[in-house]
Amino acid sequence: MVDYTTPVTTAFEMQRATIEQSQKALEQSVSFQQNVNNAVIDSLDTQESAQRRGVELQQTAFHSYLDAMASTMPGMTETVEQIRETVDEQFDFLLENHAELFDNMETELEEGVDTYDEMTDEYVAAVNDQVDMLVEAHEELEAQSVEAAEQFGEQLEEVQEQVEEIQEQVEEVQAEAADAVDVEA
């Protein structure tokens, strides 16, 4: 007996494997994006610190310039101190706004990432539900296809048996006819 179902079963298994691999690829890409989002948020503190150090370095450089100016220009000490106070006030204002900006950015990014995570989790869950339904329907179609292939195989074998029986009958009739011709001759 010839197995007519093996190619059908193999094709369905390959299709299901492709569906499952696509599903895993989607989940991995969503997970990757979530990790990237979290890494961006985690890097904000480092960025803020580096920028803050840059601003503080500029303030220190400006102080050094003012110190050099005060030492080279006698009688400018009071004016230099007023400039230093004004500059320090501006740098304090800048650093305060800088910290506030990064706090706001971090809050907004966290809220955006949380929203993104919720939406993608819901999307992945919906896709998983759809894939589960697809795989279930696919398995049902496979079962029906295998059954149809088995029935086709059985019918083909029956037809082959009938053809063989008819061939045997034809051969018998031919042999009888040949014997009849030989007897008459």
PDB file of N, CA and C in Angstrom, residues 13-56:
ATOM      1  N   GLU A  13       3.187  20.474   8.060  1.00  0.00           N
ATOM      2  CA  GLU A  13       4.150  20.682   9.140  1.00  0.00           C
ATOM      3  C   GLU A  13       5.083  21.837   8.820  1.00  0.00           C
ATOM      4  N   MET A  14       5.523  21.937   7.573  1.00  0.00           N
ATOM      5  CA  MET A  14       6.398  23.037   7.167  1.00  0.00           C
ATOM      6  C   MET A  14       5.667  24.377   7.267  1.00  0.00           C
ATOM      7  N   GLN A  15       4.405  24.407   6.872  1.00  0.00           N
ATOM      8  CA  GLN A  15       3.625  25.638   6.957  1.00  0.00           C
ATOM      9  C   GLN A  15       3.459  26.063   8.416  1.00  0.00           C
ATOM     10  N   ARG A  16       3.158  25.096   9.275  1.00  0.00           N
ATOM     11  CA  ARG A  16       2.981  25.402  10.697  1.00  0.00           C
ATOM     12  C   ARG A  16       4.289  25.895  11.308  1.00  0.00           C
ATOM     13  N   ALA A  17       5.399  25.281  10.937  1.00  0.00           N
ATOM     14  CA  ALA A  17       6.702  25.721  11.448  1.00  0.00           C
ATOM     15  C   ALA A  17       6.979  27.160  11.024  1.00  0.00           C
ATOM     16  N   THR A  18       6.630  27.499   9.798  1.00  0.00           N
ATOM     17  CA  THR A  18       6.822  28.870   9.307  1.00  0.00           C
ATOM     18  C   THR A  18       5.959  29.847  10.097  1.00  0.00           C
ATOM     19  N   ILE A  19       4.734  29.482  10.354  1.00  0.00           N
ATOM     20  CA  ILE A  19       3.827  30.335  11.135  1.00  0.00           C
ATOM     21  C   ILE A  19       4.400  30.554  12.533  1.00  0.00           C
ATOM     22  N   GLU A  20       4.851  29.482  13.163  1.00  0.00           N
ATOM     23  CA  GLU A  20       5.374  29.581  14.530  1.00  0.00           C
ATOM     24  C   GLU A  20       6.669  30.389  14.563  1.00  0.00           C
ATOM     25  N   GLN A  21       7.521  30.238  13.552  1.00  0.00           N
ATOM     26  CA  GLN A  21       8.756  31.025  13.495  1.00  0.00           C
ATOM     27  C   GLN A  21       8.449  32.507  13.299  1.00  0.00           C
ATOM     28  N   SER A  22       7.466  32.810  12.486  1.00  0.00           N
ATOM     29  CA  SER A  22       7.070  34.205  12.283  1.00  0.00           C
ATOM     30  C   SER A  22       6.534  34.807  13.577  1.00  0.00           C
ATOM     31  N   GLN A  23       5.777  34.013  14.301  1.00  0.00           N
ATOM     32  CA  GLN A  23       5.233  34.472  15.573  1.00  0.00           C
ATOM     33  C   GLN A  23       6.378  34.763  16.556  1.00  0.00           C
ATOM     34  N   LYS A  24       7.359  33.868  16.636  1.00  0.00           N
ATOM     35  CA  LYS A  24       8.496  34.076  17.537  1.00  0.00           C
ATOM     36  C   LYS A  24       9.314  35.286  17.104  1.00  0.00           C
ATOM     37  N   ALA A  25       9.479  35.483  15.806  1.00  0.00           N
ATOM     38  CA  ALA A  25      10.228  36.642  15.309  1.00  0.00           C
ATOM     39  C   ALA A  25       9.535  37.941  15.720  1.00  0.00           C
ATOM     40  N   LEU A  26       8.216  37.970  15.628  1.00  0.00           N
ATOM     41  CA  LEU A  26       7.464  39.157  16.047  1.00  0.00           C
ATOM     42  C   LEU A  26       7.680  39.412  17.536  1.00  0.00           C
ATOM     43  N   GLU A  27       7.560  38.367  18.348  1.00  0.00           N
ATOM     44  CA  GLU A  27       7.736  38.529  19.788  1.00  0.00           C
ATOM     45  C   GLU A  27       9.149  39.006  20.114  1.00  0.00           C
ATOM     46  N   GLN A  28      10.145  38.469  19.409  1.00  0.00           N
ATOM     47  CA  GLN A  28      11.523  38.879  19.659  1.00  0.00           C
ATOM     48  C   GLN A  28      11.766  40.320  19.238  1.00  0.00           C
ATOM     49  N   SER A  29      11.178  40.742  18.132  1.00  0.00           N
ATOM     50  CA  SER A  29      11.381  42.130  17.690  1.00  0.00           C
ATOM     51  C   SER A  29      10.712  43.104  18.651  1.00  0.00           C
ATOM     52  N   VAL A  30       9.547  42.743  19.178  1.00  0.00           N
ATOM     53  CA  VAL A  30       8.869  43.598  20.161  1.00  0.00           C
ATOM     54  C   VAL A  30       9.702  43.655  21.439  1.00  0.00           C
ATOM     55  N   SER A  31      10.204  42.512  21.871  1.00  0.00           N
ATOM     56  CA  SER A  31      11.035  42.456  23.075  1.00  0.00           C
ATOM     57  C   SER A  31      12.308  43.278  22.889  1.00  0.00           C
ATOM     58  N   PHE A  32      12.914  43.179  21.697  1.00  0.00           N
ATOM     59  CA  PHE A  32      14.118  43.951  21.405  1.00  0.00           C
ATOM     60  C   PHE A  32      13.824  45.449  21.507  1.00  0.00           C
ATOM     61  N   GLN A  33      12.719  45.881  20.915  1.00  0.00           N
ATOM     62  CA  GLN A  33      12.373  47.307  20.947  1.00  0.00           C
ATOM     63  C   GLN A  33      12.115  47.756  22.387  1.00  0.00           C
ATOM     64  N   GLN A  34      11.475  46.915  23.181  1.00  0.00           N
ATOM     65  CA  GLN A  34      11.243  47.271  24.581  1.00  0.00           C
ATOM     66  C   GLN A  34      12.575  47.407  25.324  1.00  0.00           C
ATOM     67  N   ASN A  35      13.520  46.525  25.029  1.00  0.00           N
ATOM     68  CA  ASN A  35      14.843  46.617  25.660  1.00  0.00           C
ATOM     69  C   ASN A  35      15.562  47.895  25.238  1.00  0.00           C
ATOM     70  N   VAL A  36      15.454  48.253  23.960  1.00  0.00           N
ATOM     71  CA  VAL A  36      16.073  49.487  23.471  1.00  0.00           C
ATOM     72  C   VAL A  36      15.459  50.689  24.191  1.00  0.00           C
ATOM     73  N   ASN A  37      14.139  50.702  24.314  1.00  0.00           N
ATOM     74  CA  ASN A  37      13.463  51.811  25.000  1.00  0.00           C
ATOM     75  C   ASN A  37      13.957  51.947  26.439  1.00  0.00           C
ATOM     76  N   ASN A  38      14.064  50.811  27.126  1.00  0.00           N
ATOM     77  CA  ASN A  38      14.535  50.850  28.516  1.00  0.00           C
ATOM     78  C   ASN A  38      15.993  51.296  28.589  1.00  0.00           C
ATOM     79  N   ALA A  39      16.806  50.898  27.628  1.00  0.00           N
ATOM     80  CA  ALA A  39      18.208  51.316  27.604  1.00  0.00           C
ATOM     81  C   ALA A  39      18.315  52.829  27.406  1.00  0.00           C
ATOM     82  N   VAL A  40      17.443  53.380  26.565  1.00  0.00           N
ATOM     83  CA  VAL A  40      17.452  54.838  26.347  1.00  0.00           C
ATOM     84  C   VAL A  40      17.132  55.552  27.660  1.00  0.00           C
ATOM     85  N   ILE A  41      16.120  55.063  28.363  1.00  0.00           N
ATOM     86  CA  ILE A  41      15.748  55.685  29.643  1.00  0.00           C
ATOM     87  C   ILE A  41      16.889  55.540  30.646  1.00  0.00           C
ATOM     88  N   ASP A  42      17.487  54.351  30.683  1.00  0.00           N
ATOM     89  CA  ASP A  42      18.593  54.124  31.620  1.00  0.00           C
ATOM     90  C   ASP A  42      19.799  55.005  31.302  1.00  0.00           C
ATOM     91  N   SER A  43      19.974  55.365  30.049  1.00  0.00           N
ATOM     92  CA  SER A  43      21.137  56.174  29.660  1.00  0.00           C
ATOM     93  C   SER A  43      20.933  57.662  29.936  1.00  0.00           C
ATOM     94  N   LEU A  44      19.720  58.068  30.254  1.00  0.00           N
ATOM     95  CA  LEU A  44      19.464  59.499  30.497  1.00  0.00           C
ATOM     96  C   LEU A  44      20.296  60.037  31.655  1.00  0.00           C
ATOM     97  N   ASP A  45      20.433  59.262  32.727  1.00  0.00           N
ATOM     98  CA  ASP A  45      21.208  59.730  33.875  1.00  0.00           C
ATOM     99  C   ASP A  45      22.661  59.977  33.476  1.00  0.00           C
ATOM    100  N   THR A  46      23.211  59.086  32.664  1.00  0.00           N
ATOM    101  CA  THR A  46      24.588  59.244  32.207  1.00  0.00           C
ATOM    102  C   THR A  46      24.718  60.474  31.323  1.00  0.00           C
ATOM    103  N   GLN A  47      23.755  60.669  30.424  1.00  0.00           N
ATOM    104  CA  GLN A  47      23.782  61.840  29.544  1.00  0.00           C
ATOM    105  C   GLN A  47      23.671  63.134  30.360  1.00  0.00           C
ATOM    106  N   GLU A  48      22.738  63.111  31.310  1.00  0.00           N
ATOM    107  CA  GLU A  48      22.549  64.310  32.132  1.00  0.00           C
ATOM    108  C   GLU A  48      23.834  64.619  32.905  1.00  0.00           C
ATOM    109  N   SER A  49      24.426  63.605  33.485  1.00  0.00           N
ATOM    110  CA  SER A  49      25.647  63.793  34.265  1.00  0.00           C
ATOM    111  C   SER A  49      26.784  64.333  33.403  1.00  0.00           C
ATOM    112  N   ALA A  50      26.932  63.769  32.197  1.00  0.00           N
ATOM    113  CA  ALA A  50      28.001  64.226  31.299  1.00  0.00           C
ATOM    114  C   ALA A  50      27.773  65.673  30.880  1.00  0.00           C
ATOM    115  N   GLN A  51      26.526  66.009  30.560  1.00  0.00           N
ATOM    116  CA  GLN A  51      26.245  67.385  30.156  1.00  0.00           C
ATOM    117  C   GLN A  51      26.434  68.354  31.327  1.00  0.00           C
ATOM    118  N   ARG A  52      26.017  67.901  32.507  1.00  0.00           N
ATOM    119  CA  ARG A  52      26.167  68.737  33.699  1.00  0.00           C
ATOM    120  C   ARG A  52      27.656  69.025  33.946  1.00  0.00           C
ATOM    121  N   ARG A  53      28.486  67.960  33.807  1.00  0.00           N
ATOM    122  CA  ARG A  53      29.925  68.148  34.000  1.00  0.00           C
ATOM    123  C   ARG A  53      30.485  69.117  32.961  1.00  0.00           C
ATOM    124  N   GLY A  54      29.969  69.044  31.737  1.00  0.00           N
ATOM    125  CA  GLY A  54      30.414  69.975  30.701  1.00  0.00           C
ATOM    126  C   GLY A  54      30.082  71.415  31.061  1.00  0.00           C
ATOM    127  N   VAL A  55      28.869  71.637  31.567  1.00  0.00           N
ATOM    128  CA  VAL A  55      28.461  72.994  31.969  1.00  0.00           C
ATOM    129  C   VAL A  55      29.317  73.459  33.150  1.00  0.00           C
ATOM    130  N   GLU A  56      29.539  72.562  34.112  1.00  0.00           N
ATOM    131  CA  GLU A  56      30.357  72.935  35.278  1.00  0.00           C
ATOM    132  C   GLU A  56      31.801  73.225  34.863  1.00  0.00           C
TER     133      GLU A  56
END
